[in-house]
């Protein structure tokens, strides 16, 4: 959530920065905001006047009573009583205005950092660097569906059990998928200093509000239906949602917490399934595993001092790149433009891996600095050197999306006979197996 003081001090500049994302009307009703702010200022000024008047009258009452002027004292008391009524009415209206302003603010995205390229959509993204050279093949390249199906990918069973955009893995493919997640966790914990966590896969609404998925993006979530005791309905505030990413529970570790500055940075990682309804994405990537309702991800989260967050962004991007480099998968790093960034991000790098069957790069990791946007919702703070509470900065990134990494391994390491060479770094996780081959 944005700092409302930014909008109060320089609304025009804030709107100009929001316009580089999308039109502000999509997020903020400027006229309604200005009207509420004008009323708030008037009420606050009147409230301060009434409080000062009441204080003055209270002193006068004492003085009048001391002089024996009962009539004057009673008149002053009547004025105090009248101002009390108006003060209570003003306080109630101010509380209502604050609630309306908060409701407006939760729908407004983060302001892009000044270094973010300006653009309306993904065509405005800027390539930062690339690593590796895509392999050339002496045979007709297959996509991951055709390579993986003989090895244990079962899309029909996924449809049978759950519906479209679900996949079953069996045998060699299931083992390779598990090996990838274990390898990623080992890299992030043993080489990059993250603490491995096991977190709930269903979270409450407060957790999703804290990281920005609610209320605006409820349509992208899967709600977990709970049964009440003895047939009683479950209260709305008891609803749970399946996590869209473990960024949600990990970042909420610091909700309503004041962290000691000496404990920063906090670096957390978790391997979890992720659940997304993919609202608005129907018709896109319907073949295979690129866009699933359920997929696994190894997530990285850093909670840092505000002065260190852009340094942390570069570091986390390198941490994700390290996994791709160890797997020998060609990729490029893209700086997302203002029109392609996520709701809570101030700056984002996407890592895109080379997929031979598509003859293009596809996203496999997204690393974002949210600055204080999530921390303000979470009330996640630290005690600074002056002893004052200050908002933290939060960052998150994929290290990596496991399913898409599986896709990239199948396509980049495929052989003419239908087998797949196992990247060397994964072989210890597969008991030394170096090649996955279809059953004879």
XYZ file of C-alpha atoms in Angstrom:
440
model
C 0.000 0.000 0.000
C 1.223 3.475 -0.851
C 2.057 6.015 1.809
C -0.957 8.332 1.847
C 1.398 11.213 2.668
C 2.847 10.872 -0.856
C -0.607 11.471 -2.316
C -1.332 14.328 0.070
C 1.962 16.112 -0.577
C 2.152 15.729 -4.372
C -0.814 13.949 -5.902
C 0.042 15.085 -9.440
C 3.506 13.501 -9.349
C 2.147 10.243 -7.913
C -0.541 10.075 -10.599
C 2.030 10.793 -13.306
C 4.099 7.823 -12.077
C 1.000 5.610 -11.915
C 0.110 6.600 -15.465
C 3.285 4.899 -16.655
C 1.706 1.647 -15.454
C -1.922 2.080 -16.450
C -4.445 4.874 -16.321
C -4.935 5.905 -12.689
C -8.712 5.759 -13.123
C -8.302 1.982 -13.068
C -6.929 2.209 -9.538
C -7.749 5.565 -7.972
C -10.766 7.833 -8.345
C -8.831 11.080 -8.131
C -11.889 13.330 -7.741
C -13.303 11.147 -4.940
C -9.916 11.073 -3.219
C -9.579 14.847 -3.372
C -13.136 15.340 -2.089
C -12.512 13.053 0.898
C -9.177 14.722 1.616
C -10.794 18.162 1.526
C -13.501 17.056 3.944
C -10.897 15.398 6.188
C -8.850 18.596 6.403
C -11.946 20.683 7.186
C -13.064 18.263 9.896
C -9.617 18.048 11.437
C -9.315 21.841 11.525
C -12.775 22.151 13.095
C -11.955 19.357 15.584
C -8.774 21.129 16.666
C -10.729 24.380 17.096
C -13.392 22.640 19.202
C -10.785 20.914 21.357
C -8.976 24.201 21.983
C -12.311 25.891 22.756
C -13.283 23.104 25.148
C -9.949 23.328 26.948
C -10.349 27.078 27.304
C -13.923 26.712 28.568
C -12.883 24.059 31.072
C -10.358 26.496 32.551
C -13.006 29.235 32.621
C -15.434 26.972 34.478
C -12.916 26.502 37.276
C -12.232 30.197 37.461
C -15.949 31.125 37.437
C -16.747 28.549 40.089
C -13.917 29.967 42.216
C -15.462 33.445 41.888
C -18.898 32.135 42.781
C -20.334 32.953 39.333
C -22.579 29.896 39.053
C -24.592 31.267 36.129
C -21.450 31.917 34.100
C -20.104 28.484 34.972
C -23.339 26.788 33.899
C -23.305 28.669 30.582
C -19.728 27.541 29.964
C -20.690 23.955 30.841
C -23.509 24.113 28.287
C -21.022 25.199 25.617
C -18.705 22.305 26.564
C -21.609 19.851 26.288
C -22.548 21.210 22.860
C -18.982 20.975 21.600
C -18.771 17.394 22.905
C -21.659 16.370 20.651
C -20.042 18.015 17.627
C -16.676 16.471 18.498
C -18.208 12.994 18.667
C -19.932 13.526 15.319
C -16.677 14.762 13.775
C -14.717 11.813 15.192
C -17.253 9.353 13.764
C -17.125 10.993 10.327
C -13.306 11.149 10.391
C -13.178 7.441 11.153
C -15.505 6.780 8.220
C -13.381 8.955 5.907
C -10.189 7.145 6.965
C -11.859 3.799 6.185
C -12.925 5.053 2.734
C -9.420 6.365 2.024
C -7.919 3.016 3.094
C -10.330 1.195 0.789
C -9.120 3.404 -2.066
C -5.455 2.891 -1.233
C -5.560 -0.923 -1.184
C -6.572 -0.854 -4.863
C -3.634 1.355 -5.914
C -0.469 -0.394 -7.184
C 3.054 0.432 -6.147
C 4.887 3.338 -7.765
C 7.579 2.211 -10.240
C 11.162 2.919 -9.253
C 12.817 5.642 -11.321
C 15.130 3.068 -12.961
C 12.231 1.014 -14.387
C 11.841 1.365 -18.176
C 8.574 2.976 -19.241
C 6.343 0.835 -21.446
C 2.744 -0.243 -21.863
C 3.229 -4.027 -22.037
C 5.862 -6.772 -22.333
C 7.131 -5.282 -25.591
C 8.617 -2.488 -23.456
C 10.754 -4.835 -21.347
C 14.504 -4.340 -21.638
C 17.081 -7.130 -21.888
C 19.803 -6.701 -19.260
C 22.022 -9.689 -20.079
C 21.934 -13.250 -21.297
C 23.865 -16.384 -20.434
C 24.592 -19.532 -22.411
C 24.157 -20.412 -26.062
C 21.077 -22.333 -27.201
C 22.012 -25.802 -28.449
C 21.602 -26.836 -32.062
C 19.957 -30.170 -32.789
C 20.596 -32.564 -35.671
C 17.040 -33.876 -35.436
C 13.542 -32.407 -35.293
C 13.059 -30.939 -31.824
C 10.067 -32.117 -29.780
C 8.289 -30.089 -27.117
C 8.186 -31.193 -23.497
C 4.799 -32.883 -23.946
C 6.097 -35.255 -26.603
C 9.414 -35.788 -24.808
C 7.899 -36.227 -21.360
C 4.848 -38.367 -22.027
C 6.848 -41.592 -22.674
C 8.834 -40.817 -19.495
C 5.820 -40.454 -17.175
C 4.045 -37.147 -17.840
C 0.314 -37.885 -17.836
C -1.890 -34.989 -18.868
C -4.986 -37.134 -19.439
C -4.895 -38.381 -15.842
C -4.616 -34.785 -14.615
C -7.773 -33.881 -16.554
C -9.546 -36.989 -15.254
C -8.722 -36.234 -11.620
C -9.117 -32.450 -11.573
C -9.692 -30.866 -14.961
C -7.682 -28.841 -17.441
C -4.326 -27.340 -16.430
C -3.514 -30.146 -13.990
C -0.805 -32.756 -14.586
C 0.134 -36.124 -13.117
C 3.781 -37.237 -13.060
C 4.840 -40.846 -12.623
C 8.071 -42.775 -12.380
C 11.166 -41.123 -13.828
C 9.528 -37.739 -14.406
C 8.161 -37.571 -10.852
C 11.620 -38.400 -9.523
C 13.269 -35.762 -11.743
C 10.740 -33.173 -10.576
C 11.540 -33.993 -6.938
C 15.276 -33.882 -7.663
C 14.963 -30.395 -9.121
C 13.207 -29.013 -6.045
C 15.725 -30.611 -3.673
C 18.627 -29.289 -5.733
C 17.164 -25.765 -5.746
C 16.638 -25.799 -1.980
C 20.191 -26.994 -1.414
C 21.609 -24.200 -3.587
C 19.613 -21.488 -1.813
C 20.249 -22.758 1.724
C 23.820 -24.058 1.475
C 25.280 -21.490 -0.927
C 23.151 -18.352 -0.531
C 22.289 -18.321 3.160
C 18.505 -18.741 3.113
C 16.698 -20.502 5.955
C 14.535 -23.368 4.724
C 10.928 -23.234 5.936
C 7.891 -25.465 5.810
C 4.719 -23.375 5.625
C 0.946 -23.896 5.413
C -0.471 -24.308 1.930
C -3.718 -22.600 3.025
C -3.682 -19.136 4.589
C -6.197 -16.689 6.009
C -7.408 -13.517 4.333
C -5.224 -11.286 6.519
C -2.102 -12.944 5.097
C -3.218 -12.320 1.513
C -4.194 -8.734 2.301
C -0.741 -8.201 3.748
C 1.056 -9.195 0.555
C -1.462 -7.529 -1.773
C -3.424 -10.408 -3.322
C -6.604 -9.378 -1.512
C -8.947 -7.727 -2.042
C -8.108 -6.798 -5.632
C -7.099 -10.228 -6.998
C -9.484 -12.590 -5.254
C -10.522 -13.970 -8.660
C -7.007 -15.352 -9.145
C -7.165 -17.427 -5.946
C -8.598 -20.800 -4.979
C -10.740 -20.589 -1.838
C -10.552 -23.608 0.466
C -14.052 -24.515 1.637
C -14.258 -25.417 5.323
C -17.068 -27.300 6.981
C -18.604 -25.918 10.167
C -19.023 -27.921 13.337
C -22.359 -29.737 13.743
C -23.532 -28.428 10.405
C -23.053 -24.775 11.373
C -21.957 -22.428 8.545
C -18.396 -21.171 8.622
C -18.020 -17.417 9.280
C -16.647 -15.456 6.308
C -13.636 -14.352 8.338
C -12.671 -18.001 8.829
C -12.198 -18.612 5.090
C -8.868 -19.975 3.916
C -7.218 -19.680 0.524
C -4.692 -21.964 -1.172
C -1.410 -20.087 -1.517
C -0.576 -18.645 -4.959
C 3.089 -18.689 -3.869
C 4.947 -19.242 -0.605
C 5.855 -15.545 -0.752
C 2.555 -15.083 1.104
C 3.247 -17.111 4.266
C 6.977 -16.305 4.293
C 6.507 -12.532 4.071
C 3.751 -12.673 6.685
C 6.271 -13.972 9.219
C 6.899 -10.285 10.011
C 3.276 -9.123 10.043
C 2.700 -6.878 13.091
C 6.296 -7.419 14.194
C 9.055 -4.964 15.107
C 12.347 -6.579 14.079
C 15.687 -5.733 15.635
C 17.898 -4.016 13.067
C 20.697 -6.430 13.980
C 18.523 -9.325 12.722
C 18.386 -7.936 9.175
C 18.447 -9.178 6.499
C 16.002 -12.037 7.012
C 16.409 -14.576 4.179
C 13.798 -17.328 3.843
C 13.072 -20.065 1.303
C 10.433 -22.749 0.920
C 9.403 -25.403 -1.581
C 5.621 -25.532 -1.939
C 2.897 -26.178 -4.448
C 1.291 -22.987 -5.732
C -2.347 -22.660 -6.756
C -3.615 -20.104 -9.265
C -6.901 -19.929 -11.112
C -5.167 -18.163 -14.040
C -8.129 -15.815 -14.384
C -7.873 -13.974 -17.677
C -5.340 -16.444 -19.084
C -7.675 -18.907 -20.748
C -6.545 -19.753 -24.256
C -2.901 -19.045 -23.387
C -0.397 -21.912 -23.110
C -3.098 -24.574 -23.011
C -0.675 -27.312 -24.112
C 1.609 -28.844 -21.555
C 2.944 -27.538 -18.253
C 3.716 -23.871 -18.918
C 0.545 -22.474 -17.317
C -0.939 -24.734 -14.630
C -3.473 -24.319 -11.833
C -1.073 -26.223 -9.555
C 2.694 -26.047 -9.831
C 5.701 -26.233 -7.527
C 8.106 -23.424 -6.792
C 11.123 -22.793 -4.613
C 10.571 -19.268 -3.347
C 13.119 -16.782 -2.014
C 12.061 -13.968 0.329
C 14.255 -11.272 1.806
C 13.163 -8.772 4.467
C 15.729 -5.988 4.616
C 16.731 -2.507 5.724
C 15.289 0.090 3.290
C 18.808 1.246 2.360
C 19.710 -2.286 1.242
C 16.697 -3.354 -0.826
C 18.061 -2.593 -4.299
C 21.328 -4.289 -3.441
C 19.231 -7.261 -2.292
C 17.276 -7.227 -5.576
C 20.473 -7.662 -7.584
C 21.680 -10.353 -5.181
C 18.444 -12.350 -5.376
C 18.474 -12.187 -9.170
C 21.973 -13.678 -9.141
C 20.749 -16.379 -6.738
C 18.080 -17.417 -9.247
C 20.558 -17.231 -12.123
C 22.950 -19.549 -10.257
C 20.414 -22.381 -10.459
C 20.034 -22.008 -14.236
C 23.787 -21.805 -14.728
C 24.412 -24.967 -12.713
C 21.770 -26.735 -14.819
C 23.393 -25.447 -18.016
C 20.163 -23.827 -19.255
C 20.537 -20.740 -21.493
C 18.558 -17.735 -20.255
C 18.237 -13.986 -20.375
C 17.464 -11.381 -17.689
C 14.774 -8.837 -18.499
C 14.007 -5.607 -16.649
C 10.227 -5.359 -16.730
C 8.735 -2.093 -17.915
C 6.180 -0.097 -15.933
C 3.208 -1.597 -17.795
C 4.249 -5.228 -17.260
C 5.144 -5.240 -13.565
C 3.072 -6.900 -10.860
C 0.763 -4.937 -8.554
C 3.091 -4.719 -5.551
C 6.447 -4.378 -7.299
C 8.546 -1.229 -7.517
C 11.059 -3.001 -9.765
C 11.167 -6.520 -11.241
C 13.623 -8.678 -13.110
C 12.322 -11.683 -15.032
C 14.570 -14.614 -15.896
C 13.543 -16.237 -19.164
C 14.848 -19.686 -20.063
C 15.413 -20.901 -23.630
C 12.840 -23.438 -24.867
C 13.985 -25.032 -28.145
C 10.537 -26.265 -29.198
C 9.133 -22.734 -28.976
C 12.353 -21.213 -30.328
C 12.085 -18.470 -27.732
C 12.759 -17.515 -24.122
C 9.987 -18.020 -21.528
C 9.696 -16.740 -17.972
C 11.020 -19.097 -15.303
C 11.627 -16.672 -12.425
C 10.447 -13.245 -11.374
C 12.351 -11.285 -8.714
C 10.760 -8.135 -7.280
C 11.516 -5.375 -4.813
C 8.260 -4.227 -3.208
C 10.022 -1.573 -1.095
C 7.650 -0.675 1.811
C 4.454 -1.435 -0.146
C 3.777 -4.784 1.550
C 5.352 -3.761 4.859
C 2.873 -0.885 5.214
C -0.026 -3.332 4.872
C 1.691 -5.804 7.190
C 2.858 -3.187 9.697
C 6.251 -4.888 9.425
C 8.823 -2.637 11.023
C 12.282 -2.480 12.553
C 13.752 -0.220 15.225
C 16.257 2.077 13.544
C 19.456 3.579 14.955
C 17.483 6.506 16.395
C 15.222 4.085 18.289
C 12.201 4.812 16.087
C 10.083 2.216 14.306
C 10.556 2.261 10.522
C 8.948 0.204 7.786
C 10.955 -2.693 6.365
C 11.423 -3.449 2.679
C 10.324 -6.830 1.313
C 11.530 -8.733 -1.748
C 10.492 -12.013 -3.308
C 11.587 -14.181 -6.194
C 11.424 -17.653 -7.687
C 14.451 -19.776 -7.251
C 12.980 -21.397 -9.461
C 9.557 -22.474 -10.757
C 10.076 -26.243 -10.642
C 7.639 -27.270 -13.366
C 8.988 -24.804 -15.908
C 12.526 -25.880 -15.051
C 11.462 -29.473 -15.744
C 10.091 -28.320 -19.101
C 13.405 -26.611 -19.905
C 15.472 -29.681 -18.940
C 13.321 -32.008 -21.062
C 13.545 -29.776 -24.123
C 17.188 -28.698 -23.865
C 18.578 -32.130 -22.962
C 16.459 -34.278 -25.305
C 18.157 -36.836 -27.578
C 17.203 -38.195 -30.974
C 16.139 -41.567 -29.517
C 13.618 -39.976 -27.141
C 15.845 -40.141 -24.076
C 16.836 -37.163 -21.924
C 20.326 -36.565 -20.539
C 20.211 -35.678 -16.842
C 22.176 -32.489 -16.032
C 25.269 -33.473 -14.076
C 24.313 -31.522 -10.941
C 21.064 -33.494 -10.651
C 22.569 -36.958 -10.910
C 23.366 -37.318 -7.178
C 19.670 -36.675 -6.473
C 18.732 -39.494 -8.876
C 21.048 -42.141 -7.477
C 23.618 -41.549 -10.210
C 21.195 -41.963 -13.143
C 22.577 -40.049 -16.131
C 19.884 -40.693 -18.768
C 16.110 -41.017 -18.632
C 14.864 -43.332 -21.358
C 11.371 -44.428 -22.400
C 10.433 -47.951 -21.377
C 11.273 -50.490 -24.049
